[in-house]
Amino acid sequence: MLRYNIDTTDYDVKIAFFNSGMENVAPQINSSSADIIEKNLIKNTPVKTGVLRGSIIKQVEKTSAVVMTTAGYGKFVDQDTKPHRIFGRPFLRFVINGTVFFRRFVDHPGTKGQQFKAKTVNESRDEINNSIVKIYKELTGSR
């Protein structure tokens, strides 16, 4: 959860700003925040083939923004997986030490997630807060 502290020394100006300008502020905050998260997500996404990193997209609307990966396996790289069985359709093909194997299924041991999304959120928090303060100051002429 993000928390914002607002200095109330010149509260009349700030209240007037929020009452009259939120429709102008929200899109700027959404766009700026999405840019920051996208930049950090690209930096933190692990690269094996580049497909996962290349699948990162950003969608910014007036009152919302989404930054995500479109690769179907992104959450399995990010989060821990438990041991599970993988089935081929009809077979799985893999190579071990130069030998090709075909199997109808394999028992996968599970993986430790790389937590790149949580790392991105943590790294982005202060930068987003600073961006909001900057946008506020630009729109109100505050110092």
mmCIF file of C-alpha atoms in Angstrom, residues 15-139:
data_model
loop_
_atom_site.group_PDB
_atom_site.id
_atom_site.type_symbol
_atom_site.label_atom_id
_atom_site.label_comp_id
_atom_site.label_asym_id
_atom_site.label_seq_id
_atom_site.Cartn_x
_atom_site.Cartn_y
_atom_site.Cartn_z
ATOM 1 C CA ILE A 15 -7.425 22.060 -1.388
ATOM 2 C CA ALA A 16 -8.327 24.308 -4.320
ATOM 3 C CA PHE A 17 -5.843 22.419 -6.481
ATOM 4 C CA PHE A 18 -7.319 19.045 -5.610
ATOM 5 C CA ASN A 19 -10.889 20.264 -6.007
ATOM 6 C CA SER A 20 -10.328 21.814 -9.426
ATOM 7 C CA GLY A 21 -7.499 19.868 -10.966
ATOM 8 C CA MET A 22 -7.809 16.158 -10.238
ATOM 9 C CA GLU A 23 -9.130 15.414 -13.728
ATOM 10 C CA ASN A 24 -5.843 16.832 -15.057
ATOM 11 C CA VAL A 25 -3.626 15.279 -12.411
ATOM 12 C CA ALA A 26 -4.773 11.648 -12.530
ATOM 13 C CA PRO A 27 -3.766 11.021 -16.159
ATOM 14 C CA GLN A 28 -0.323 12.544 -15.545
ATOM 15 C CA ILE A 29 0.199 10.466 -12.408
ATOM 16 C CA ASN A 30 -1.005 7.296 -14.168
ATOM 17 C CA SER A 31 1.252 7.868 -17.148
ATOM 18 C CA SER A 32 4.305 8.763 -15.075
ATOM 19 C CA SER A 33 3.797 5.848 -12.672
ATOM 20 C CA ALA A 34 3.286 3.381 -15.536
ATOM 21 C CA ASP A 35 6.490 4.622 -17.213
ATOM 22 C CA ILE A 36 8.452 4.103 -13.987
ATOM 23 C CA ILE A 37 7.016 0.617 -13.394
ATOM 24 C CA GLU A 38 7.578 -0.403 -17.022
ATOM 25 C CA LYS A 39 11.219 0.745 -16.887
ATOM 26 C CA ASN A 40 11.876 -1.143 -13.642
ATOM 27 C CA LEU A 41 9.980 -4.257 -14.763
ATOM 28 C CA ILE A 42 12.075 -4.418 -17.936
ATOM 29 C CA LYS A 43 15.225 -4.052 -15.816
ATOM 30 C CA ASN A 44 14.169 -6.742 -13.288
ATOM 31 C CA THR A 45 12.685 -9.345 -15.648
ATOM 32 C CA PRO A 46 15.050 -12.309 -15.950
ATOM 33 C CA VAL A 47 16.324 -13.028 -19.445
ATOM 34 C CA LYS A 48 16.857 -16.494 -20.839
ATOM 35 C CA THR A 49 15.559 -16.045 -24.386
ATOM 36 C CA GLY A 50 14.228 -12.490 -24.124
ATOM 37 C CA VAL A 51 10.634 -13.523 -24.863
ATOM 38 C CA LEU A 52 9.364 -12.724 -21.358
ATOM 39 C CA ARG A 53 11.033 -9.303 -21.290
ATOM 40 C CA GLY A 54 9.846 -8.601 -24.837
ATOM 41 C CA SER A 55 6.259 -9.367 -23.842
ATOM 42 C CA ILE A 56 6.001 -6.475 -21.369
ATOM 43 C CA ILE A 57 3.254 -4.054 -22.349
ATOM 44 C CA LYS A 58 1.850 -0.865 -20.855
ATOM 45 C CA GLN A 59 -1.753 0.334 -21.184
ATOM 46 C CA VAL A 60 -2.552 3.779 -19.791
ATOM 47 C CA GLU A 61 -6.097 5.097 -19.492
ATOM 48 C CA LYS A 62 -7.361 8.314 -17.942
ATOM 49 C CA THR A 63 -7.928 6.835 -14.485
ATOM 50 C CA SER A 64 -5.934 3.604 -14.581
ATOM 51 C CA ALA A 65 -2.786 2.011 -15.920
ATOM 52 C CA VAL A 66 -1.637 -1.587 -16.364
ATOM 53 C CA VAL A 67 1.905 -2.859 -16.900
ATOM 54 C CA MET A 68 2.159 -6.605 -17.489
ATOM 55 C CA THR A 69 3.762 -9.439 -19.408
ATOM 56 C CA THR A 70 1.756 -11.178 -22.107
ATOM 57 C CA ALA A 71 3.904 -14.312 -22.102
ATOM 58 C CA GLY A 72 1.720 -17.016 -20.592
ATOM 59 C CA TYR A 73 4.474 -18.278 -18.327
ATOM 60 C CA GLY A 74 5.399 -14.971 -16.629
ATOM 61 C CA LYS A 75 3.713 -15.827 -13.342
ATOM 62 C CA PHE A 76 5.564 -19.166 -13.171
ATOM 63 C CA VAL A 77 8.917 -17.395 -13.479
ATOM 64 C CA ASP A 78 7.850 -14.797 -10.892
ATOM 65 C CA GLN A 79 6.199 -17.028 -8.280
ATOM 66 C CA ASP A 80 7.186 -20.336 -6.687
ATOM 67 C CA THR A 81 5.713 -23.460 -8.258
ATOM 68 C CA LYS A 82 5.050 -26.720 -6.445
ATOM 69 C CA PRO A 83 6.065 -30.100 -7.858
ATOM 70 C CA HIS A 84 3.731 -31.000 -10.716
ATOM 71 C CA ARG A 85 3.320 -33.317 -13.676
ATOM 72 C CA ILE A 86 3.759 -31.962 -17.222
ATOM 73 C CA PHE A 87 2.009 -33.825 -20.045
ATOM 74 C CA GLY A 88 3.037 -33.838 -23.699
ATOM 75 C CA ARG A 89 0.610 -33.478 -26.587
ATOM 76 C CA PRO A 90 1.257 -36.275 -27.460
ATOM 77 C CA PHE A 91 4.941 -36.271 -26.384
ATOM 78 C CA LEU A 92 7.506 -34.057 -24.680
ATOM 79 C CA ARG A 93 10.874 -33.843 -26.408
ATOM 80 C CA PHE A 94 14.017 -32.814 -24.573
ATOM 81 C CA VAL A 95 17.773 -33.304 -24.829
ATOM 82 C CA ILE A 96 20.074 -34.380 -21.999
ATOM 83 C CA ASN A 97 23.813 -34.616 -22.685
ATOM 84 C CA GLY A 98 23.186 -34.801 -26.429
ATOM 85 C CA THR A 99 20.646 -37.626 -26.176
ATOM 86 C CA VAL A 100 17.090 -36.911 -27.361
ATOM 87 C CA PHE A 101 14.301 -38.201 -25.129
ATOM 88 C CA PHE A 102 10.553 -38.475 -25.773
ATOM 89 C CA ARG A 103 8.159 -38.897 -22.855
ATOM 90 C CA ARG A 104 4.391 -38.735 -22.462
ATOM 91 C CA PHE A 105 4.876 -36.878 -19.155
ATOM 92 C CA VAL A 106 7.545 -35.784 -16.699
ATOM 93 C CA ASP A 107 7.364 -35.018 -12.991
ATOM 94 C CA HIS A 108 8.654 -31.484 -12.553
ATOM 95 C CA PRO A 109 10.238 -30.762 -9.133
ATOM 96 C CA GLY A 110 8.869 -27.197 -8.958
ATOM 97 C CA THR A 111 10.859 -23.990 -9.029
ATOM 98 C CA LYS A 112 11.778 -21.097 -6.785
ATOM 99 C CA GLY A 113 10.174 -17.940 -8.176
ATOM 100 C CA GLN A 114 12.370 -14.979 -9.008
ATOM 101 C CA GLN A 115 9.966 -12.414 -7.486
ATOM 102 C CA PHE A 116 10.753 -9.833 -10.171
ATOM 103 C CA LYS A 117 7.316 -8.186 -9.877
ATOM 104 C CA ALA A 118 7.619 -7.558 -6.123
ATOM 105 C CA LYS A 119 11.154 -6.261 -6.631
ATOM 106 C CA THR A 120 9.829 -3.878 -9.289
ATOM 107 C CA VAL A 121 7.089 -2.553 -6.978
ATOM 108 C CA ASN A 122 9.571 -2.029 -4.126
ATOM 109 C CA GLU A 123 12.092 -0.277 -6.384
ATOM 110 C CA SER A 124 9.400 1.913 -7.960
ATOM 111 C CA ARG A 125 7.718 3.160 -4.775
ATOM 112 C CA ASP A 126 10.017 6.107 -3.953
ATOM 113 C CA GLU A 127 10.409 7.086 -7.593
ATOM 114 C CA ILE A 128 6.611 7.201 -8.023
ATOM 115 C CA ASN A 129 6.207 9.258 -4.842
ATOM 116 C CA ASN A 130 8.824 11.723 -6.083
ATOM 117 C CA SER A 131 7.086 11.891 -9.453
ATOM 118 C CA ILE A 132 3.739 12.705 -7.808
ATOM 119 C CA VAL A 133 5.350 15.480 -5.762
ATOM 120 C CA LYS A 134 6.985 16.873 -8.914
ATOM 121 C CA ILE A 135 3.684 16.813 -10.852
ATOM 122 C CA TYR A 136 1.926 18.532 -7.956
ATOM 123 C CA LYS A 137 4.586 21.246 -7.749
ATOM 124 C CA GLU A 138 4.512 21.831 -11.497
ATOM 125 C CA LEU A 139 0.742 22.212 -11.552
#
